[in-house]
mmCIF file of C-alpha atoms in Angstrom:
data_model
loop_
_atom_site.group_PDB
_atom_site.id
_atom_site.type_symbol
_atom_site.label_atom_id
_atom_site.label_comp_id
_atom_site.label_asym_id
_atom_site.label_seq_id
_atom_site.Cartn_x
_atom_site.Cartn_y
_atom_site.Cartn_z
ATOM 1 C CA GLN E 33 0.260 -0.401 -0.033
ATOM 2 C CA VAL E 34 1.135 3.606 -0.435
ATOM 3 C CA GLN E 35 0.040 6.911 1.393
ATOM 4 C CA LEU E 36 0.003 10.005 -0.236
ATOM 5 C CA VAL E 37 -0.515 13.485 1.596
ATOM 6 C CA GLU E 38 -0.726 16.782 0.563
ATOM 7 C CA SER E 39 0.194 19.844 2.103
ATOM 8 C CA GLY E 40 0.484 23.023 1.772
ATOM 9 C CA GLY E 41 -2.620 25.133 0.252
ATOM 10 C CA GLY E 42 -4.166 28.083 1.787
ATOM 11 C CA LEU E 43 -5.639 31.341 1.212
ATOM 12 C CA VAL E 44 -3.856 33.572 -1.480
ATOM 13 C CA GLN E 45 -5.169 36.813 -3.319
ATOM 14 C CA ALA E 46 -4.784 36.438 -6.945
ATOM 15 C CA GLY E 47 -1.646 36.901 -8.783
ATOM 16 C CA GLY E 48 0.236 35.379 -5.528
ATOM 17 C CA SER E 49 1.982 32.066 -5.277
ATOM 18 C CA LEU E 50 1.279 28.640 -3.257
ATOM 19 C CA ARG E 51 3.411 25.218 -3.361
ATOM 20 C CA LEU E 52 1.970 22.211 -3.326
ATOM 21 C CA SER E 53 3.647 18.981 -1.909
ATOM 22 C CA CYS E 54 2.679 15.763 -1.372
ATOM 23 C CA ALA E 55 5.005 13.700 -0.012
ATOM 24 C CA ALA E 56 4.115 9.028 0.001
ATOM 25 C CA SER E 57 4.895 6.546 2.344
ATOM 26 C CA GLY E 58 4.842 2.961 1.402
ATOM 27 C CA ARG E 59 5.544 0.453 -0.679
ATOM 28 C CA THR E 60 7.194 3.649 -3.107
ATOM 29 C CA LEU E 61 10.424 1.850 -4.448
ATOM 30 C CA ARG E 62 8.761 0.835 -7.721
ATOM 31 C CA PRO E 63 8.977 3.137 -10.877
ATOM 32 C CA ASN E 64 5.268 5.318 -11.344
ATOM 33 C CA THR E 65 3.741 8.441 -12.464
ATOM 34 C CA MET E 66 2.632 10.676 -9.538
ATOM 35 C CA ALA E 67 -0.003 13.586 -11.288
ATOM 36 C CA TRP E 68 -1.874 16.956 -9.648
ATOM 37 C CA PHE E 69 -6.016 16.315 -9.973
ATOM 38 C CA ARG E 70 -8.347 19.473 -8.755
ATOM 39 C CA GLN E 71 -11.435 19.603 -7.772
ATOM 40 C CA PRO E 72 -13.630 23.127 -8.184
ATOM 41 C CA PRO E 73 -16.458 23.754 -6.025
ATOM 42 C CA GLY E 74 -19.872 22.368 -6.869
ATOM 43 C CA LYS E 75 -18.483 20.110 -9.056
ATOM 44 C CA GLU E 76 -18.344 17.245 -6.127
ATOM 45 C CA ARG E 77 -17.615 14.744 -9.424
ATOM 46 C CA GLU E 78 -16.141 16.161 -11.413
ATOM 47 C CA ARG E 79 -11.733 15.916 -10.851
ATOM 48 C CA GLU E 80 -9.719 17.531 -14.150
ATOM 49 C CA PHE E 81 -5.932 16.817 -14.761
ATOM 50 C CA VAL E 82 -3.708 19.694 -13.347
ATOM 51 C CA ALA E 83 -0.402 18.454 -13.829
ATOM 52 C CA ALA E 84 1.535 14.440 -14.563
ATOM 53 C CA ILE E 85 4.966 14.253 -14.167
ATOM 54 C CA SER E 86 7.820 10.894 -14.853
ATOM 55 C CA TRP E 87 9.333 8.351 -12.922
ATOM 56 C CA SER E 88 12.352 9.924 -13.976
ATOM 57 C CA GLY E 89 10.995 13.718 -13.383
ATOM 58 C CA SER E 90 12.162 14.280 -17.150
ATOM 59 C CA MET E 91 8.586 13.913 -18.750
ATOM 60 C CA THR E 92 6.202 16.446 -17.457
ATOM 61 C CA THR E 93 2.288 17.714 -18.667
ATOM 62 C CA TYR E 94 -0.180 20.260 -18.684
ATOM 63 C CA ALA E 95 -3.665 21.117 -18.683
ATOM 64 C CA ASP E 96 -3.933 24.081 -20.861
ATOM 65 C CA SER E 97 -5.435 25.908 -18.800
ATOM 66 C CA VAL E 98 -2.579 26.099 -15.740
ATOM 67 C CA LYS E 99 0.221 25.787 -18.560
ATOM 68 C CA GLY E 100 2.824 28.499 -17.684
ATOM 69 C CA ARG E 101 1.946 29.484 -13.988
ATOM 70 C CA PHE E 102 1.990 26.209 -13.175
ATOM 71 C CA THR E 103 5.600 23.625 -12.354
ATOM 72 C CA ILE E 104 5.501 19.900 -11.312
ATOM 73 C CA SER E 105 8.420 18.572 -9.772
ATOM 74 C CA ARG E 106 9.449 15.725 -7.558
ATOM 75 C CA ASP E 107 12.515 14.564 -5.385
ATOM 76 C CA ASN E 108 12.510 10.524 -5.639
ATOM 77 C CA ALA E 109 15.059 10.678 -2.669
ATOM 78 C CA LYS E 110 12.001 11.828 -0.057
ATOM 79 C CA ASN E 111 9.550 10.800 -1.930
ATOM 80 C CA THR E 112 7.785 13.617 -2.604
ATOM 81 C CA VAL E 113 6.223 15.795 -5.892
ATOM 82 C CA PHE E 114 5.241 20.228 -5.305
ATOM 83 C CA LEU E 115 3.685 21.721 -7.153
ATOM 84 C CA GLN E 116 4.469 25.083 -7.733
ATOM 85 C CA MET E 117 1.314 27.553 -9.159
ATOM 86 C CA ASN E 118 2.044 31.313 -10.091
ATOM 87 C CA ASN E 119 0.176 34.234 -10.956
ATOM 88 C CA LEU E 120 -3.328 32.516 -9.355
ATOM 89 C CA LYS E 121 -6.866 32.910 -10.442
ATOM 90 C CA PRO E 122 -9.927 32.361 -9.076
ATOM 91 C CA GLU E 123 -10.851 30.166 -10.908
ATOM 92 C CA ASP E 124 -8.262 27.711 -9.384
ATOM 93 C CA THR E 125 -10.218 27.416 -6.672
ATOM 94 C CA ALA E 126 -10.712 23.581 -5.716
ATOM 95 C CA VAL E 127 -9.165 21.098 -3.905
ATOM 96 C CA TYR E 128 -6.121 19.581 -4.967
ATOM 97 C CA TYR E 129 -5.922 15.989 -5.033
ATOM 98 C CA CYS E 130 -1.804 14.250 -5.247
ATOM 99 C CA THR E 131 -2.231 10.568 -7.227
ATOM 100 C CA ARG E 132 -0.046 8.369 -7.629
ATOM 101 C CA ARG E 133 -0.177 5.548 -11.232
ATOM 102 C CA THR E 134 2.391 2.427 -11.018
ATOM 103 C CA THR E 135 4.241 2.751 -14.305
ATOM 104 C CA PRO E 136 7.664 5.237 -15.469
ATOM 105 C CA TRP E 137 4.820 7.464 -17.330
ATOM 106 C CA GLY E 138 1.953 6.945 -17.734
ATOM 107 C CA PRO E 139 0.063 10.498 -17.760
ATOM 108 C CA SER E 140 -3.948 10.084 -17.599
ATOM 109 C CA LYS E 141 -6.934 12.603 -17.664
ATOM 110 C CA ASN E 142 -9.282 9.935 -16.405
ATOM 111 C CA THR E 143 -9.261 9.197 -12.046
ATOM 112 C CA GLN E 144 -9.576 5.286 -12.258
ATOM 113 C CA ASP E 145 -6.365 5.245 -14.778
ATOM 114 C CA TYR E 146 -4.725 6.005 -11.289
ATOM 115 C CA ASP E 147 -3.923 3.509 -8.420
ATOM 116 C CA TYR E 148 -3.566 5.400 -5.007
ATOM 117 C CA TRP E 149 -4.638 9.230 -4.166
ATOM 118 C CA GLY E 150 -4.543 11.286 -1.346
ATOM 119 C CA GLN E 151 -6.272 12.485 0.372
ATOM 120 C CA GLY E 152 -6.808 16.075 -0.802
ATOM 121 C CA THR E 153 -6.272 20.009 0.123
ATOM 122 C CA GLN E 154 -8.303 23.058 -0.158
ATOM 123 C CA VAL E 155 -6.363 26.354 -2.113
ATOM 124 C CA THR E 156 -8.312 29.455 -2.380
ATOM 125 C CA VAL E 157 -8.024 32.569 -4.727
ATOM 126 C CA SER E 158 -9.781 35.641 -3.815
ATOM 127 C CA SER E 159 -10.378 38.471 -6.325
#
């Protein structure tokens, strides 16, 4: 089993920045793809893809809505993945979830393709 714990969420003004972290524990040695999804308020059944990063960290992909503003990275020695969010907008308000797929590079926008999920961290951007 793998446990994922997100942190770093909070309240920020539009144009501000936040850095989310996701710490993994348990059976973390298998190569994996890490990703961030988010669930906006009022959309309890809809988690939208934000970004993904390969096991090596050399490959990343982003949703068009965050491209150029968000950066995903990882530190495998610390079993941690990060999401640096700059120039935040009110429409970025959501619960952000960290997730893992047990394949070295398998970015997917389908939540069912991922094996483990964190509990989420709230990000609120005020206008």
